């Protein structure tokens, strides 16, 4: 998600089910109001350190990450203590009573997390994330990625991607490569929000030329 460092004005980010473990690139997104990170590899609640200075963040979906742990009360209280401006956490409205209780039961986060090593661009799996990945079916991953992508396309006024077209992105790829490709796709769609009409026309022309090249290549292979 390093692309987010160059998107200071972005307001909504949807990166669920993408193997994300590091939230540091988000600390520059000062206009961010909604952040969806369900089912990633975020191992430590200390990653919240990078979200504490985002003044407009109101919606956070962080559930089904390793950092949630086995104590849902402690998890929720810690998130709300560090992000008291949230109005909704994990699709559940935040109450005034919870914010008050969070000052007692939540843990104050004052430092960023220690980093794990990465290899070939894929985060090193923790024991819990490995367990989750074994239960995650390819069909569920594909359905959720398609849903998230079409949500962004709808916001951009674009037609949804048909399932048969979307599934062609990933059938024979490794899990890591599939996540990388979905990350790139989502990043491109998010970047398009920053473009004016002239910029979008340039993108359209470039995509048109690229599609012509790919179609000619397919015809030659057949």
PDB file of C-alpha atoms in Angstrom:
ATOM      1  CA  UNK A   1       0.000   0.000   0.000  1.00  0.00           C
ATOM      2  CA  UNK A   2       3.001   2.312  -0.394  1.00  0.00           C
ATOM      3  CA  UNK A   3       1.066   4.054  -3.188  1.00  0.00           C
ATOM      4  CA  UNK A   4      -1.018   5.719  -0.455  1.00  0.00           C
ATOM      5  CA  UNK A   5       1.947   7.901   0.478  1.00  0.00           C
ATOM      6  CA  UNK A   6       1.325   9.799  -2.761  1.00  0.00           C
ATOM      7  CA  UNK A   7      -2.430  10.189  -2.153  1.00  0.00           C
ATOM      8  CA  UNK A   8      -2.724  12.728   0.676  1.00  0.00           C
ATOM      9  CA  UNK A   9      -6.247  13.736  -0.383  1.00  0.00           C
ATOM     10  CA  UNK A  10      -7.769  10.291  -0.628  1.00  0.00           C
ATOM     11  CA  UNK A  11     -10.875   9.861   1.555  1.00  0.00           C
ATOM     12  CA  UNK A  12     -11.811   6.164   1.294  1.00  0.00           C
ATOM     13  CA  UNK A  13      -9.427   3.185   1.135  1.00  0.00           C
ATOM     14  CA  UNK A  14     -10.586  -0.405   0.632  1.00  0.00           C
ATOM     15  CA  UNK A  15      -7.811  -2.987   0.973  1.00  0.00           C
ATOM     16  CA  UNK A  16      -9.559  -5.957   2.595  1.00  0.00           C
ATOM     17  CA  UNK A  17      -8.054  -9.432   2.057  1.00  0.00           C
ATOM     18  CA  UNK A  18      -4.769  -8.222   0.556  1.00  0.00           C
ATOM     19  CA  UNK A  19      -2.103  -9.601   2.883  1.00  0.00           C
ATOM     20  CA  UNK A  20      -1.357  -6.146   4.326  1.00  0.00           C
ATOM     21  CA  UNK A  21       0.764  -6.057   7.482  1.00  0.00           C
ATOM     22  CA  UNK A  22       2.132  -2.491   7.597  1.00  0.00           C
ATOM     23  CA  UNK A  23      -0.021   0.639   7.992  1.00  0.00           C
ATOM     24  CA  UNK A  24       2.813   3.177   7.973  1.00  0.00           C
ATOM     25  CA  UNK A  25       2.087   4.392   4.386  1.00  0.00           C
ATOM     26  CA  UNK A  26      -1.326   5.612   5.569  1.00  0.00           C
ATOM     27  CA  UNK A  27       0.016   8.193   8.007  1.00  0.00           C
ATOM     28  CA  UNK A  28       0.170  10.817   5.234  1.00  0.00           C
ATOM     29  CA  UNK A  29      -3.499  10.449   4.251  1.00  0.00           C
ATOM     30  CA  UNK A  30      -4.788  13.412   6.232  1.00  0.00           C
ATOM     31  CA  UNK A  31      -8.211  13.441   4.512  1.00  0.00           C
ATOM     32  CA  UNK A  32      -8.869   9.740   5.044  1.00  0.00           C
ATOM     33  CA  UNK A  33     -12.337   9.165   6.532  1.00  0.00           C
ATOM     34  CA  UNK A  34     -13.025   5.471   5.836  1.00  0.00           C
ATOM     35  CA  UNK A  35     -10.529   2.594   5.988  1.00  0.00           C
ATOM     36  CA  UNK A  36     -11.448  -1.031   5.257  1.00  0.00           C
ATOM     37  CA  UNK A  37      -8.777  -3.596   6.179  1.00  0.00           C
ATOM     38  CA  UNK A  38     -10.728  -6.748   7.037  1.00  0.00           C
ATOM     39  CA  UNK A  39      -8.896 -10.078   6.754  1.00  0.00           C
ATOM     40  CA  UNK A  40      -5.300  -8.958   6.339  1.00  0.00           C
ATOM     41  CA  UNK A  41      -2.059  -9.881   8.153  1.00  0.00           C
ATOM     42  CA  UNK A  42      -1.923  -6.999  10.635  1.00  0.00           C
ATOM     43  CA  UNK A  43      -0.212  -8.669  13.576  1.00  0.00           C
ATOM     44  CA  UNK A  44       0.011  -5.882  16.152  1.00  0.00           C
ATOM     45  CA  UNK A  45      -2.356  -3.204  17.401  1.00  0.00           C
ATOM     46  CA  UNK A  46       0.710  -0.979  17.527  1.00  0.00           C
ATOM     47  CA  UNK A  47       0.013  -0.399  13.821  1.00  0.00           C
ATOM     48  CA  UNK A  48      -2.695   1.981  15.086  1.00  0.00           C
ATOM     49  CA  UNK A  49       0.175   4.337  15.871  1.00  0.00           C
ATOM     50  CA  UNK A  50       0.156   5.338  12.198  1.00  0.00           C
ATOM     51  CA  UNK A  51      -3.567   6.178  12.259  1.00  0.00           C
ATOM     52  CA  UNK A  52      -3.590   8.317  15.398  1.00  0.00           C
ATOM     53  CA  UNK A  53      -2.818  11.546  13.550  1.00  0.00           C
ATOM     54  CA  UNK A  54      -5.508  11.184  10.882  1.00  0.00           C
ATOM     55  CA  UNK A  55      -8.014  13.841  11.992  1.00  0.00           C
ATOM     56  CA  UNK A  56     -10.907  12.811   9.729  1.00  0.00           C
ATOM     57  CA  UNK A  57     -10.895   9.045  10.201  1.00  0.00           C
ATOM     58  CA  UNK A  58     -14.420   8.036  11.215  1.00  0.00           C
ATOM     59  CA  UNK A  59     -14.870   4.472   9.936  1.00  0.00           C
ATOM     60  CA  UNK A  60     -12.430   1.594  10.481  1.00  0.00           C
ATOM     61  CA  UNK A  61     -12.962  -2.075   9.673  1.00  0.00           C
ATOM     62  CA  UNK A  62     -10.087  -4.084  11.135  1.00  0.00           C
ATOM     63  CA  UNK A  63     -11.740  -7.339  12.177  1.00  0.00           C
ATOM     64  CA  UNK A  64     -10.356 -10.794  11.294  1.00  0.00           C
ATOM     65  CA  UNK A  65      -6.742  -9.671  11.566  1.00  0.00           C
ATOM     66  CA  UNK A  66      -4.250 -11.399  13.906  1.00  0.00           C
ATOM     67  CA  UNK A  67      -4.020  -8.197  15.970  1.00  0.00           C
ATOM     68  CA  UNK A  68      -7.625  -8.632  17.125  1.00  0.00           C
ATOM     69  CA  UNK A  69      -6.488 -11.478  19.375  1.00  0.00           C
ATOM     70  CA  UNK A  70      -8.756 -13.651  21.510  1.00  0.00           C
ATOM     71  CA  UNK A  71     -10.208 -10.887  23.702  1.00  0.00           C
ATOM     72  CA  UNK A  72     -12.684  -8.833  21.633  1.00  0.00           C
ATOM     73  CA  UNK A  73     -13.352  -6.394  24.507  1.00  0.00           C
ATOM     74  CA  UNK A  74      -9.670  -5.543  24.994  1.00  0.00           C
ATOM     75  CA  UNK A  75      -9.224  -5.199  21.223  1.00  0.00           C
ATOM     76  CA  UNK A  76     -12.159  -2.819  20.814  1.00  0.00           C
ATOM     77  CA  UNK A  77     -11.254  -0.770  23.867  1.00  0.00           C
ATOM     78  CA  UNK A  78      -7.649  -0.393  22.696  1.00  0.00           C
ATOM     79  CA  UNK A  79      -8.698   0.736  19.233  1.00  0.00           C
ATOM     80  CA  UNK A  80     -11.154   3.288  20.641  1.00  0.00           C
ATOM     81  CA  UNK A  81      -8.694   4.622  23.204  1.00  0.00           C
ATOM     82  CA  UNK A  82      -6.226   5.400  20.440  1.00  0.00           C
ATOM     83  CA  UNK A  83      -8.775   6.471  17.820  1.00  0.00           C
ATOM     84  CA  UNK A  84     -11.496   8.224  19.854  1.00  0.00           C
ATOM     85  CA  UNK A  85     -12.855  10.051  16.793  1.00  0.00           C
ATOM     86  CA  UNK A  86     -14.165   6.819  15.253  1.00  0.00           C
ATOM     87  CA  UNK A  87     -17.906   6.673  14.710  1.00  0.00           C
ATOM     88  CA  UNK A  88     -17.976   3.085  13.522  1.00  0.00           C
ATOM     89  CA  UNK A  89     -15.566   0.199  14.226  1.00  0.00           C
ATOM     90  CA  UNK A  90     -15.954  -3.139  12.420  1.00  0.00           C
ATOM     91  CA  UNK A  91     -19.394  -2.140  11.143  1.00  0.00           C
ATOM     92  CA  UNK A  92     -20.611  -1.416  14.680  1.00  0.00           C
ATOM     93  CA  UNK A  93     -21.446   2.098  15.870  1.00  0.00           C
ATOM     94  CA  UNK A  94     -19.241   3.566  18.598  1.00  0.00           C
ATOM     95  CA  UNK A  95     -21.061   4.830  21.714  1.00  0.00           C
ATOM     96  CA  UNK A  96     -20.107   7.530  24.210  1.00  0.00           C
ATOM     97  CA  UNK A  97     -20.119   4.875  26.940  1.00  0.00           C
ATOM     98  CA  UNK A  98     -17.542   2.823  25.024  1.00  0.00           C
ATOM     99  CA  UNK A  99     -15.280   5.828  24.562  1.00  0.00           C
ATOM    100  CA  UNK A 100     -15.366   6.488  28.299  1.00  0.00           C
ATOM    101  CA  UNK A 101     -14.721   2.821  29.121  1.00  0.00           C
ATOM    102  CA  UNK A 102     -11.854   2.728  26.630  1.00  0.00           C
ATOM    103  CA  UNK A 103      -9.931   5.186  28.803  1.00  0.00           C
ATOM    104  CA  UNK A 104      -9.985   2.535  31.536  1.00  0.00           C
ATOM    105  CA  UNK A 105      -9.794  -0.775  29.677  1.00  0.00           C
ATOM    106  CA  UNK A 106      -7.893   0.205  26.544  1.00  0.00           C
ATOM    107  CA  UNK A 107      -4.132   0.228  26.122  1.00  0.00           C
ATOM    108  CA  UNK A 108      -2.443   3.463  25.058  1.00  0.00           C
ATOM    109  CA  UNK A 109      -0.192   2.987  22.029  1.00  0.00           C
ATOM    110  CA  UNK A 110       2.797   5.324  22.073  1.00  0.00           C
ATOM    111  CA  UNK A 111       5.238   3.682  19.657  1.00  0.00           C
ATOM    112  CA  UNK A 112       5.155   2.002  16.242  1.00  0.00           C
ATOM    113  CA  UNK A 113       5.525  -1.790  16.004  1.00  0.00           C
ATOM    114  CA  UNK A 114       8.777  -3.629  15.449  1.00  0.00           C
ATOM    115  CA  UNK A 115       9.033  -4.701  11.839  1.00  0.00           C
ATOM    116  CA  UNK A 116       9.220  -8.295  10.620  1.00  0.00           C
ATOM    117  CA  UNK A 117      11.452  -9.334   7.747  1.00  0.00           C
ATOM    118  CA  UNK A 118       9.895  -9.628   4.305  1.00  0.00           C
ATOM    119  CA  UNK A 119      10.983 -11.775   1.393  1.00  0.00           C
ATOM    120  CA  UNK A 120      10.167 -11.177  -2.276  1.00  0.00           C
ATOM    121  CA  UNK A 121       7.621  -8.551  -1.353  1.00  0.00           C
ATOM    122  CA  UNK A 122       5.387 -10.924   0.604  1.00  0.00           C
ATOM    123  CA  UNK A 123       5.101 -10.465   4.376  1.00  0.00           C
ATOM    124  CA  UNK A 124       6.516 -13.253   6.482  1.00  0.00           C
ATOM    125  CA  UNK A 125       3.528 -15.163   7.819  1.00  0.00           C
ATOM    126  CA  UNK A 126       2.824 -15.424  11.503  1.00  0.00           C
ATOM    127  CA  UNK A 127       1.425 -18.628  12.946  1.00  0.00           C
ATOM    128  CA  UNK A 128      -2.057 -17.171  13.158  1.00  0.00           C
ATOM    129  CA  UNK A 129      -1.999 -15.790   9.626  1.00  0.00           C
ATOM    130  CA  UNK A 130      -0.912 -19.175   8.296  1.00  0.00           C
ATOM    131  CA  UNK A 131      -3.840 -20.781  10.059  1.00  0.00           C
ATOM    132  CA  UNK A 132      -6.195 -18.242   8.525  1.00  0.00           C
ATOM    133  CA  UNK A 133      -4.789 -18.692   5.043  1.00  0.00           C
ATOM    134  CA  UNK A 134      -5.402 -22.437   5.146  1.00  0.00           C
ATOM    135  CA  UNK A 135      -9.099 -21.845   5.814  1.00  0.00           C
ATOM    136  CA  UNK A 136      -9.472 -19.116   3.191  1.00  0.00           C
ATOM    137  CA  UNK A 137     -10.738 -20.635  -0.038  1.00  0.00           C
ATOM    138  CA  UNK A 138      -9.744 -19.233  -3.402  1.00  0.00           C
ATOM    139  CA  UNK A 139     -13.417 -18.736  -4.240  1.00  0.00           C
ATOM    140  CA  UNK A 140     -14.024 -16.579  -1.147  1.00  0.00           C
ATOM    141  CA  UNK A 141     -10.932 -14.484  -1.839  1.00  0.00           C
ATOM    142  CA  UNK A 142     -11.981 -13.950  -5.435  1.00  0.00           C
ATOM    143  CA  UNK A 143     -15.569 -13.029  -4.518  1.00  0.00           C
ATOM    144  CA  UNK A 144     -14.461 -10.495  -1.933  1.00  0.00           C
ATOM    145  CA  UNK A 145     -11.838  -8.946  -4.221  1.00  0.00           C
ATOM    146  CA  UNK A 146     -14.437  -8.634  -6.986  1.00  0.00           C
ATOM    147  CA  UNK A 147     -16.892  -6.994  -4.580  1.00  0.00           C
ATOM    148  CA  UNK A 148     -14.296  -4.491  -3.350  1.00  0.00           C
ATOM    149  CA  UNK A 149     -13.116  -3.658  -6.877  1.00  0.00           C
ATOM    150  CA  UNK A 150     -16.642  -3.094  -8.166  1.00  0.00           C
ATOM    151  CA  UNK A 151     -17.398  -0.864  -5.180  1.00  0.00           C
ATOM    152  CA  UNK A 152     -14.509   1.403  -6.179  1.00  0.00           C
ATOM    153  CA  UNK A 153     -15.545   1.293  -9.849  1.00  0.00           C
ATOM    154  CA  UNK A 154     -19.093   2.311  -8.864  1.00  0.00           C
ATOM    155  CA  UNK A 155     -17.727   5.321  -6.970  1.00  0.00           C
ATOM    156  CA  UNK A 156     -15.816   6.294 -10.118  1.00  0.00           C
ATOM    157  CA  UNK A 157     -18.942   5.981 -12.285  1.00  0.00           C
ATOM    158  CA  UNK A 158     -17.581   2.906 -14.061  1.00  0.00           C
ATOM    159  CA  UNK A 159     -19.369  -0.306 -15.007  1.00  0.00           C
ATOM    160  CA  UNK A 160     -18.779  -3.315 -12.719  1.00  0.00           C
ATOM    161  CA  UNK A 161     -16.344  -6.016 -13.786  1.00  0.00           C
ATOM    162  CA  UNK A 162     -18.148  -9.259 -14.766  1.00  0.00           C
ATOM    163  CA  UNK A 163     -17.100 -12.272 -12.724  1.00  0.00           C
ATOM    164  CA  UNK A 164     -15.814 -14.170 -15.756  1.00  0.00           C
ATOM    165  CA  UNK A 165     -13.532 -11.270 -16.668  1.00  0.00           C
ATOM    166  CA  UNK A 166     -12.289 -10.771 -13.125  1.00  0.00           C
ATOM    167  CA  UNK A 167     -11.550 -14.448 -12.533  1.00  0.00           C
ATOM    168  CA  UNK A 168      -9.187 -14.427 -15.518  1.00  0.00           C
ATOM    169  CA  UNK A 169      -6.817 -12.288 -13.420  1.00  0.00           C
ATOM    170  CA  UNK A 170      -5.868 -15.060 -11.052  1.00  0.00           C
ATOM    171  CA  UNK A 171      -6.658 -18.750 -11.698  1.00  0.00           C
ATOM    172  CA  UNK A 172      -3.132 -20.072 -12.145  1.00  0.00           C
ATOM    173  CA  UNK A 173      -1.221 -17.542 -10.085  1.00  0.00           C
ATOM    174  CA  UNK A 174       0.310 -18.100  -6.681  1.00  0.00           C
ATOM    175  CA  UNK A 175      -1.504 -16.554  -3.725  1.00  0.00           C
ATOM    176  CA  UNK A 176       1.180 -13.873  -3.347  1.00  0.00           C
ATOM    177  CA  UNK A 177       1.077 -12.882  -7.025  1.00  0.00           C
ATOM    178  CA  UNK A 178      -2.705 -12.783  -6.998  1.00  0.00           C
ATOM    179  CA  UNK A 179      -2.703 -10.400  -4.026  1.00  0.00           C
ATOM    180  CA  UNK A 180      -0.077  -8.222  -5.709  1.00  0.00           C
ATOM    181  CA  UNK A 181      -2.191  -7.975  -8.852  1.00  0.00           C
ATOM    182  CA  UNK A 182      -5.323  -7.117  -6.886  1.00  0.00           C
ATOM    183  CA  UNK A 183      -3.335  -4.480  -4.988  1.00  0.00           C
ATOM    184  CA  UNK A 184      -2.163  -2.932  -8.259  1.00  0.00           C
ATOM    185  CA  UNK A 185      -5.690  -2.954  -9.669  1.00  0.00           C
ATOM    186  CA  UNK A 186      -7.160  -1.291  -6.589  1.00  0.00           C
ATOM    187  CA  UNK A 187      -4.322   1.257  -6.492  1.00  0.00           C
ATOM    188  CA  UNK A 188      -4.934   2.226 -10.126  1.00  0.00           C
ATOM    189  CA  UNK A 189      -8.653   2.668  -9.516  1.00  0.00           C
ATOM    190  CA  UNK A 190      -7.967   4.768  -6.428  1.00  0.00           C
ATOM    191  CA  UNK A 191      -5.461   6.935  -8.289  1.00  0.00           C
ATOM    192  CA  UNK A 192      -8.048   7.630 -10.978  1.00  0.00           C
ATOM    193  CA  UNK A 193     -10.032   9.598  -8.399  1.00  0.00           C
ATOM    194  CA  UNK A 194      -7.209  12.137  -8.357  1.00  0.00           C
ATOM    195  CA  UNK A 195      -7.337  12.771 -12.126  1.00  0.00           C
ATOM    196  CA  UNK A 196      -9.202  15.492 -14.019  1.00  0.00           C
ATOM    197  CA  UNK A 197     -10.849  14.991 -17.420  1.00  0.00           C
ATOM    198  CA  UNK A 198      -7.611  15.453 -19.331  1.00  0.00           C
ATOM    199  CA  UNK A 199      -5.835  12.902 -17.147  1.00  0.00           C
ATOM    200  CA  UNK A 200      -8.648  10.380 -17.528  1.00  0.00           C
ATOM    201  CA  UNK A 201      -8.580  10.781 -21.307  1.00  0.00           C
ATOM    202  CA  UNK A 202      -4.852  10.009 -21.302  1.00  0.00           C
ATOM    203  CA  UNK A 203      -5.506   6.888 -19.224  1.00  0.00           C
ATOM    204  CA  UNK A 204      -8.280   5.842 -21.596  1.00  0.00           C
ATOM    205  CA  UNK A 205      -6.035   6.225 -24.640  1.00  0.00           C
ATOM    206  CA  UNK A 206      -3.185   4.324 -22.969  1.00  0.00           C
ATOM    207  CA  UNK A 207      -5.478   1.480 -21.911  1.00  0.00           C
ATOM    208  CA  UNK A 208      -6.951   1.312 -25.419  1.00  0.00           C
ATOM    209  CA  UNK A 209      -3.507   0.930 -26.979  1.00  0.00           C
ATOM    210  CA  UNK A 210      -2.504  -1.679 -24.402  1.00  0.00           C
ATOM    211  CA  UNK A 211      -5.660  -3.712 -25.070  1.00  0.00           C
ATOM    212  CA  UNK A 212      -5.005  -3.641 -28.818  1.00  0.00           C
ATOM    213  CA  UNK A 213      -1.492  -5.006 -28.269  1.00  0.00           C
ATOM    214  CA  UNK A 214      -2.765  -7.774 -25.962  1.00  0.00           C
ATOM    215  CA  UNK A 215      -5.538  -8.761 -28.375  1.00  0.00           C
ATOM    216  CA  UNK A 216      -3.093  -8.993 -31.278  1.00  0.00           C
ATOM    217  CA  UNK A 217      -0.815 -11.129 -29.128  1.00  0.00           C
ATOM    218  CA  UNK A 218      -3.686 -13.464 -28.238  1.00  0.00           C
ATOM    219  CA  UNK A 219      -4.647 -13.829 -31.912  1.00  0.00           C
ATOM    220  CA  UNK A 220      -1.044 -14.642 -32.839  1.00  0.00           C
ATOM    221  CA  UNK A 221      -0.856 -17.304 -30.098  1.00  0.00           C
ATOM    222  CA  UNK A 222      -4.075 -18.920 -31.296  1.00  0.00           C
TER     223      UNK A 222
END
